[in-house]
PDB file of N, CA and C in Angstrom:
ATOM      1  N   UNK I 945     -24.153  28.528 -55.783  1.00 48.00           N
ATOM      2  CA  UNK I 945     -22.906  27.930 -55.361  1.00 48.00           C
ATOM      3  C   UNK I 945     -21.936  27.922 -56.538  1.00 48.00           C
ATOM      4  N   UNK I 946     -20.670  28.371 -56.649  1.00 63.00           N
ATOM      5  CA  UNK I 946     -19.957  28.110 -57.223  1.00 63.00           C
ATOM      6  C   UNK I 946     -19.652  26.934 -57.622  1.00 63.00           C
ATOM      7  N   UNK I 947     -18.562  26.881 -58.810  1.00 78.00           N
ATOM      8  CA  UNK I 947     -18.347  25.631 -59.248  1.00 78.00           C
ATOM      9  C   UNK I 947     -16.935  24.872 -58.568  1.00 78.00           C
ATOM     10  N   UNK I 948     -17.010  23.701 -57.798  1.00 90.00           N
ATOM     11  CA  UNK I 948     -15.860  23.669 -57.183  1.00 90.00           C
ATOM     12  C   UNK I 948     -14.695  23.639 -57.737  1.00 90.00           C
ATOM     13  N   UNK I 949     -13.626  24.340 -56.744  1.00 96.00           N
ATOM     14  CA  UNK I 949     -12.210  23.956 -57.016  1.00 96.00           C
ATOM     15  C   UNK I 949     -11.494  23.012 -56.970  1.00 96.00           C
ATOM     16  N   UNK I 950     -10.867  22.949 -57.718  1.00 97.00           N
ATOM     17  CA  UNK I 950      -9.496  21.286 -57.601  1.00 97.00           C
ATOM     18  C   UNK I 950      -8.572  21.791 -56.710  1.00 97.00           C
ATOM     19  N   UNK I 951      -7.514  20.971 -56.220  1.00 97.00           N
ATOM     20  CA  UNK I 951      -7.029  20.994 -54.940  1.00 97.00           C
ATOM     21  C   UNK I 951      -5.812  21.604 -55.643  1.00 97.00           C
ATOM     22  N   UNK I 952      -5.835  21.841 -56.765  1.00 97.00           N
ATOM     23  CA  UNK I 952      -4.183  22.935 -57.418  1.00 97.00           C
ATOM     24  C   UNK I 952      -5.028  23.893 -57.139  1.00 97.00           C
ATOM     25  N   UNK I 953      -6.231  24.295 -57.161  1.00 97.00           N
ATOM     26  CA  UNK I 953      -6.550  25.648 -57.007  1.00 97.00           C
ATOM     27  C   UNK I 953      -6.548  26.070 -55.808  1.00 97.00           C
ATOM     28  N   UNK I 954      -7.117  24.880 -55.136  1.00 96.00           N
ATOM     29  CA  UNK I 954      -6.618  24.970 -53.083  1.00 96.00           C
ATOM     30  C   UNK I 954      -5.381  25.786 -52.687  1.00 96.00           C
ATOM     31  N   UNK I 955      -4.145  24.667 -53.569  1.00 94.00           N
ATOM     32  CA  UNK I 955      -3.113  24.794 -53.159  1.00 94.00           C
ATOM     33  C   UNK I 955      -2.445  26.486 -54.013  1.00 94.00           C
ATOM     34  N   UNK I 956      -3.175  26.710 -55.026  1.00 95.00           N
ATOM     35  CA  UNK I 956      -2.619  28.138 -55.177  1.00 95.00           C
ATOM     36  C   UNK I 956      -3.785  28.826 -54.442  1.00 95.00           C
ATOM     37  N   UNK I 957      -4.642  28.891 -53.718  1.00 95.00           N
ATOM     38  CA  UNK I 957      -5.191  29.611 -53.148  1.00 95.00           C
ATOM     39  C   UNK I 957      -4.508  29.942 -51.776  1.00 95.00           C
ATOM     40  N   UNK I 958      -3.825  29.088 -50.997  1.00 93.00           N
ATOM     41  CA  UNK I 958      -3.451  29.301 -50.278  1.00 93.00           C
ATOM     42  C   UNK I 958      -2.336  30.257 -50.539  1.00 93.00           C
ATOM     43  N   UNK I 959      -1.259  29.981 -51.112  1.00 91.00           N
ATOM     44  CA  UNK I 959      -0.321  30.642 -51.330  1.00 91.00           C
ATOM     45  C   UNK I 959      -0.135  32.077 -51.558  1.00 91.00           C
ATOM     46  N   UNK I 960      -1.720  32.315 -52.567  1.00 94.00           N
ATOM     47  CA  UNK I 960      -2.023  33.382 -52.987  1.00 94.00           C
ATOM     48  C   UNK I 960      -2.578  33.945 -51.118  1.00 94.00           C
ATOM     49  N   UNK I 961      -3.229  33.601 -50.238  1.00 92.00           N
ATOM     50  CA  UNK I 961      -3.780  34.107 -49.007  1.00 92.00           C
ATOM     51  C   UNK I 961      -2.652  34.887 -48.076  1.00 92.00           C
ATOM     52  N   UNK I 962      -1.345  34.384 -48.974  1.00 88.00           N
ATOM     53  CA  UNK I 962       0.251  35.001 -48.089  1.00 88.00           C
ATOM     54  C   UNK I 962       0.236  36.356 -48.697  1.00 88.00           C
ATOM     55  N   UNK I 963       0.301  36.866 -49.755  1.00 90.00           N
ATOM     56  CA  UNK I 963       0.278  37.642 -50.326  1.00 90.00           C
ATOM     57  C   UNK I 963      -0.758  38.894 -50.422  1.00 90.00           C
ATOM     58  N   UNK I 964      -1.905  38.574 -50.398  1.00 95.00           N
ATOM     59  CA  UNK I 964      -3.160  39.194 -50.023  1.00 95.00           C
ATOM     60  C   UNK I 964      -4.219  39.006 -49.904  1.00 95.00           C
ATOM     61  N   UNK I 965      -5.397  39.396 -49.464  1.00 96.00           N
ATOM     62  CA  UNK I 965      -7.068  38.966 -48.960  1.00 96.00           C
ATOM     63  C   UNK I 965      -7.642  38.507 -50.911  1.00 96.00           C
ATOM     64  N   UNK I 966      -8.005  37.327 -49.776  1.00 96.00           N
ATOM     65  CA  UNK I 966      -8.899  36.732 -50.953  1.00 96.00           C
ATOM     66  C   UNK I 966      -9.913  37.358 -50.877  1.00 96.00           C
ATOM     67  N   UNK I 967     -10.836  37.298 -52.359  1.00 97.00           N
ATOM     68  CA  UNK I 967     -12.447  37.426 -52.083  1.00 97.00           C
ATOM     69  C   UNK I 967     -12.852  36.905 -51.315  1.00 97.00           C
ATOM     70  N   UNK I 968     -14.629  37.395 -50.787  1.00 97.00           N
ATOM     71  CA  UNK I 968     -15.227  36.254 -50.466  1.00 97.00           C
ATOM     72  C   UNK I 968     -15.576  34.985 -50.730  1.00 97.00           C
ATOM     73  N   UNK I 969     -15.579  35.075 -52.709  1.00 96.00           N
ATOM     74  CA  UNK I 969     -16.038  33.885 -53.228  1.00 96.00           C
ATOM     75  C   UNK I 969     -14.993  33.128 -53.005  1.00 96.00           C
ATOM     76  N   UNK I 970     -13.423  33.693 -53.328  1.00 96.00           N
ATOM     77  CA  UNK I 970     -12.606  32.896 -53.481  1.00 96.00           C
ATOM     78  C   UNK I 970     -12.566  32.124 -51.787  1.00 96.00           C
ATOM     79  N   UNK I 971     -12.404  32.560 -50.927  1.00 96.00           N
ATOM     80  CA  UNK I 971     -12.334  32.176 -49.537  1.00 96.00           C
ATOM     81  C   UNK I 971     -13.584  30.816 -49.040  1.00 96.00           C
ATOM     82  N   UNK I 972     -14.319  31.432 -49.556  1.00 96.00           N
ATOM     83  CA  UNK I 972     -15.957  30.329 -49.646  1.00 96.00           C
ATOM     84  C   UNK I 972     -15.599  29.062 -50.313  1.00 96.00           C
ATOM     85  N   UNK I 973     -15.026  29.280 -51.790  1.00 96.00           N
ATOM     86  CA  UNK I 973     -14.508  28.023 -52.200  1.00 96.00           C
ATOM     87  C   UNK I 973     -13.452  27.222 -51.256  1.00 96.00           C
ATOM     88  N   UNK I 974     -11.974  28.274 -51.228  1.00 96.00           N
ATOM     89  CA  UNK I 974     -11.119  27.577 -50.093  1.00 96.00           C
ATOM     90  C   UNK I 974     -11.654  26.883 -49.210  1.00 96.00           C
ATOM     91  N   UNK I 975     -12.412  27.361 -48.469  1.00 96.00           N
ATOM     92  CA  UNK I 975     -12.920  26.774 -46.953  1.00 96.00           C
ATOM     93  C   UNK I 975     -13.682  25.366 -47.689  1.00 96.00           C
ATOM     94  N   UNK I 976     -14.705  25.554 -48.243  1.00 96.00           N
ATOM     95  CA  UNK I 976     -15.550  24.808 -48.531  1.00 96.00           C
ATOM     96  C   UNK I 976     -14.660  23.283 -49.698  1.00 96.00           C
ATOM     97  N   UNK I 977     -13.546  23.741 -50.136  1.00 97.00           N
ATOM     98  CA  UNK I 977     -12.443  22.572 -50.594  1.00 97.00           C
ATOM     99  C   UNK I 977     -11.710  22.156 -49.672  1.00 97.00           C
ATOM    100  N   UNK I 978     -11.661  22.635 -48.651  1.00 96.00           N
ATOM    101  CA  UNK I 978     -10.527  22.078 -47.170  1.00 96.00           C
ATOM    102  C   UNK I 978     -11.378  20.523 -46.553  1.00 96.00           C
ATOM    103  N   UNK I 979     -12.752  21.771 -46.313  1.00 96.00           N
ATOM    104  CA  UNK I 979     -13.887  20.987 -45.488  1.00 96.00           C
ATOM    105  C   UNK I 979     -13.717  19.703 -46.546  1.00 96.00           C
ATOM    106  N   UNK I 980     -13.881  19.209 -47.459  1.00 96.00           N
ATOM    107  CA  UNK I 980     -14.431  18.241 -48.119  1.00 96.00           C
ATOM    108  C   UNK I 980     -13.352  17.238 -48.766  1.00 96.00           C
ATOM    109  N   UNK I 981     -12.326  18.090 -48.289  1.00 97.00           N
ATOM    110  CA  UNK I 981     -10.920  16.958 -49.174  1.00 97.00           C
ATOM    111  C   UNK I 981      -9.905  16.503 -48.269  1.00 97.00           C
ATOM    112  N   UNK I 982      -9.610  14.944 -47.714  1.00 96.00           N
ATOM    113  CA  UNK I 982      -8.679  15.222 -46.561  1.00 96.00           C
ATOM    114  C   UNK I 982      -7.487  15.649 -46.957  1.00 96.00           C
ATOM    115  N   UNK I 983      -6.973  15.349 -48.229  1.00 96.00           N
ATOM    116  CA  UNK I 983      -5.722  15.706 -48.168  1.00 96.00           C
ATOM    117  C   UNK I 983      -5.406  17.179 -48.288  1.00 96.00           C
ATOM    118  N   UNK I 984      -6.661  18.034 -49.009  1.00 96.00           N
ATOM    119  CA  UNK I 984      -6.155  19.400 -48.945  1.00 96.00           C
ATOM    120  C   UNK I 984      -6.224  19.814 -46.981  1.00 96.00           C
ATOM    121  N   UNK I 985      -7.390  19.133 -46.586  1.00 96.00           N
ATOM    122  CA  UNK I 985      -6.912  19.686 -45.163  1.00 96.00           C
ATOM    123  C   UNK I 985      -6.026  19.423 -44.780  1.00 96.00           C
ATOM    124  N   UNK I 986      -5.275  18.470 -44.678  1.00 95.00           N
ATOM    125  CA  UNK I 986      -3.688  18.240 -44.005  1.00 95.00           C
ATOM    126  C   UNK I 986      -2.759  18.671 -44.590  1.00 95.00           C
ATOM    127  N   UNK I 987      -2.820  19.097 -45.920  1.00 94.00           N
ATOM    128  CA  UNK I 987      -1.940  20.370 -46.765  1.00 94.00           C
ATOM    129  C   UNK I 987      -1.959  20.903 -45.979  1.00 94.00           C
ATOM    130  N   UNK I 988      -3.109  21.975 -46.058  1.00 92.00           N
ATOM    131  CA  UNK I 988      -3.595  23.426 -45.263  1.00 92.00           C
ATOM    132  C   UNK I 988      -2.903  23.500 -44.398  1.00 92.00           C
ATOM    133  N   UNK I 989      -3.078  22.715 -43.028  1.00 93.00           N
ATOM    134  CA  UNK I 989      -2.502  22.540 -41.848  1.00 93.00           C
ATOM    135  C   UNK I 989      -0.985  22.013 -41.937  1.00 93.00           C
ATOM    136  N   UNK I 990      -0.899  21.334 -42.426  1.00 94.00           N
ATOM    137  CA  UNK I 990       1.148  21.723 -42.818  1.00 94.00           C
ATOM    138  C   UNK I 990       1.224  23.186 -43.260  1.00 94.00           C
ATOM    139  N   UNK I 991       0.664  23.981 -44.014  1.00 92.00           N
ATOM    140  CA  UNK I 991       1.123  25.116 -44.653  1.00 92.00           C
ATOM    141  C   UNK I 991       0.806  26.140 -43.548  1.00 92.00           C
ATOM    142  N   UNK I 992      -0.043  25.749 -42.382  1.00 91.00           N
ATOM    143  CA  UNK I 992      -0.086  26.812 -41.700  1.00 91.00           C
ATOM    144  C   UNK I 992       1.179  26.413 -41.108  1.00 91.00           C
ATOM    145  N   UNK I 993       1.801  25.385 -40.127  1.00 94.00           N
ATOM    146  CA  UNK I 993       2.457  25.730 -39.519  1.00 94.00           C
ATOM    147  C   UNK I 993       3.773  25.826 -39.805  1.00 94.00           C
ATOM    148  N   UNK I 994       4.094  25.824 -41.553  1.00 93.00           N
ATOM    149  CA  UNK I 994       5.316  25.946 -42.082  1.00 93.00           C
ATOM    150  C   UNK I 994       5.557  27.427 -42.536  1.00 93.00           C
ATOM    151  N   UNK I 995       4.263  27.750 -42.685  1.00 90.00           N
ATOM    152  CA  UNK I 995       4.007  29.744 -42.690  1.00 90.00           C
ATOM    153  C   UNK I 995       4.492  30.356 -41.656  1.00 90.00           C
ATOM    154  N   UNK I 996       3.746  29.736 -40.411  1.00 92.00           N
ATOM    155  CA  UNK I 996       4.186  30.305 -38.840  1.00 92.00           C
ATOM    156  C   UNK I 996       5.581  30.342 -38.885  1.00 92.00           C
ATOM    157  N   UNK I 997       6.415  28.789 -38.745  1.00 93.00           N
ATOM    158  CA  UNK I 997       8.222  28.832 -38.576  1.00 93.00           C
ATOM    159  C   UNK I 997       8.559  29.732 -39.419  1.00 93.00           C
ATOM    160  N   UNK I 998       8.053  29.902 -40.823  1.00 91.00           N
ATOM    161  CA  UNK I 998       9.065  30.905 -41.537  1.00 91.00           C
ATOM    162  C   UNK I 998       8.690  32.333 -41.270  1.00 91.00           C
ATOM    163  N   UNK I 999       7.503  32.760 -40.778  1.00 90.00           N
ATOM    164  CA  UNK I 999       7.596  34.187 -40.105  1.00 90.00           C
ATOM    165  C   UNK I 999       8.440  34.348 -38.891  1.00 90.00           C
ATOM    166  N   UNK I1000       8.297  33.372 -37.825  1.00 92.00           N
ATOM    167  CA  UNK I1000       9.604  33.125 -36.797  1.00 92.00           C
ATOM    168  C   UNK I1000      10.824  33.349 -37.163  1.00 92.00           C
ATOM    169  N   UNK I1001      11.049  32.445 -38.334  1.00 91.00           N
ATOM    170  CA  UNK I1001      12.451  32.569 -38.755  1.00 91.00           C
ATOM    171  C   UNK I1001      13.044  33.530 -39.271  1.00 91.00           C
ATOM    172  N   UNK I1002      11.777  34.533 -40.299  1.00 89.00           N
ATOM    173  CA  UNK I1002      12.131  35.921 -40.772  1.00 89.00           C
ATOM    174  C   UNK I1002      11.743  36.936 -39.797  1.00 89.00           C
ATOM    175  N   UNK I1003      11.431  36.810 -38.774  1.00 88.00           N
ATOM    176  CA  UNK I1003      10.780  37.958 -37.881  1.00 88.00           C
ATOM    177  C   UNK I1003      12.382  38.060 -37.059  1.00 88.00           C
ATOM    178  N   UNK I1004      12.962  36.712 -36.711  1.00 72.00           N
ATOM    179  CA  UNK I1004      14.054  36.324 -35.479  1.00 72.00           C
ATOM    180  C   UNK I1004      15.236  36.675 -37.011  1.00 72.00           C
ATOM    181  N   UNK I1005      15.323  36.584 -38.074  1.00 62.00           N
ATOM    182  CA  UNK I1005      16.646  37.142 -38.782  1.00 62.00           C
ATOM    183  C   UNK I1005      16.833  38.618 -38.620  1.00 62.00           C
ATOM    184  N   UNK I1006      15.650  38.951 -39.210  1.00 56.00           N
ATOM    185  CA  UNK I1006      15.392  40.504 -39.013  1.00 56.00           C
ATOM    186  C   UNK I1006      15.920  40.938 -37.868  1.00 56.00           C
ATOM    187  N   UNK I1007      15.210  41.342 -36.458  1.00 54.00           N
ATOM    188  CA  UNK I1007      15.783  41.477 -35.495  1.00 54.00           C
ATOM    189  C   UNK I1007      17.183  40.829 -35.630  1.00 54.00           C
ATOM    190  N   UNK I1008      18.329  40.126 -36.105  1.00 56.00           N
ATOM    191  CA  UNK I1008      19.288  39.981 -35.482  1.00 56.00           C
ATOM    192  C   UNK I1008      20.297  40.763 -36.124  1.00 56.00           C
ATOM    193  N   UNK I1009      19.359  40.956 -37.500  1.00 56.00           N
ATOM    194  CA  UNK I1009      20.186  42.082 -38.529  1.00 56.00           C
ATOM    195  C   UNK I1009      20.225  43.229 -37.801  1.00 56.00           C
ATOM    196  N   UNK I1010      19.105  43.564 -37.088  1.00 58.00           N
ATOM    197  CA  UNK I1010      18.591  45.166 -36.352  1.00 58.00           C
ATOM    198  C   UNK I1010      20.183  45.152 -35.100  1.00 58.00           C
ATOM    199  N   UNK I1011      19.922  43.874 -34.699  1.00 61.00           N
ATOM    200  CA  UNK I1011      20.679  44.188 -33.499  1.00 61.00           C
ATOM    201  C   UNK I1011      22.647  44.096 -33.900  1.00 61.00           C
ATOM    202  N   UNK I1012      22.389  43.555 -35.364  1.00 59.00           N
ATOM    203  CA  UNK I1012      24.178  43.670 -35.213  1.00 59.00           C
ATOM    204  C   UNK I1012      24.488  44.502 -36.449  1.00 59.00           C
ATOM    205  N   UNK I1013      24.081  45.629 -36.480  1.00 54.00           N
ATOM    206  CA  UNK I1013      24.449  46.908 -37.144  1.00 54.00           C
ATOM    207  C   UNK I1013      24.233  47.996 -36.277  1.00 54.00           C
TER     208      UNK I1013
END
């Protein structure tokens, strides 16, 4: 077992998960620091659904750029 992560490493792990595939180890830790910390889980889960609106929001700009040129 790895040595656990602190919840700055949570929180740049996530960030880093926007950008590209974690390892396995690294992902094993993530999961396994979510599971065990409440506040990184209710991070997490704010960051998912503040990830989601801003792909909405950049998916719906995009298209509006497409459509008014």
């Amino acid at each position: 077992m790895a040595n656990p992560i602190t919840c700055k490493d949570t929180t740049w792990l996530v960030s880093e998960s926007r950008e590209r595939a974690l390892s396995k180890e690294e992902l094993e830790d993530l999961e396994r620091h979510i599971a065990e910390c409440s506040f990184c889980k209710g991070a997490s889960t704010q960051f998912a659904v503040l990830f989601k609106q801003l792909d909405n929001y950049l998916g719906n700009s995009k298209a509006e750029k497409d459509n008014s040129g």
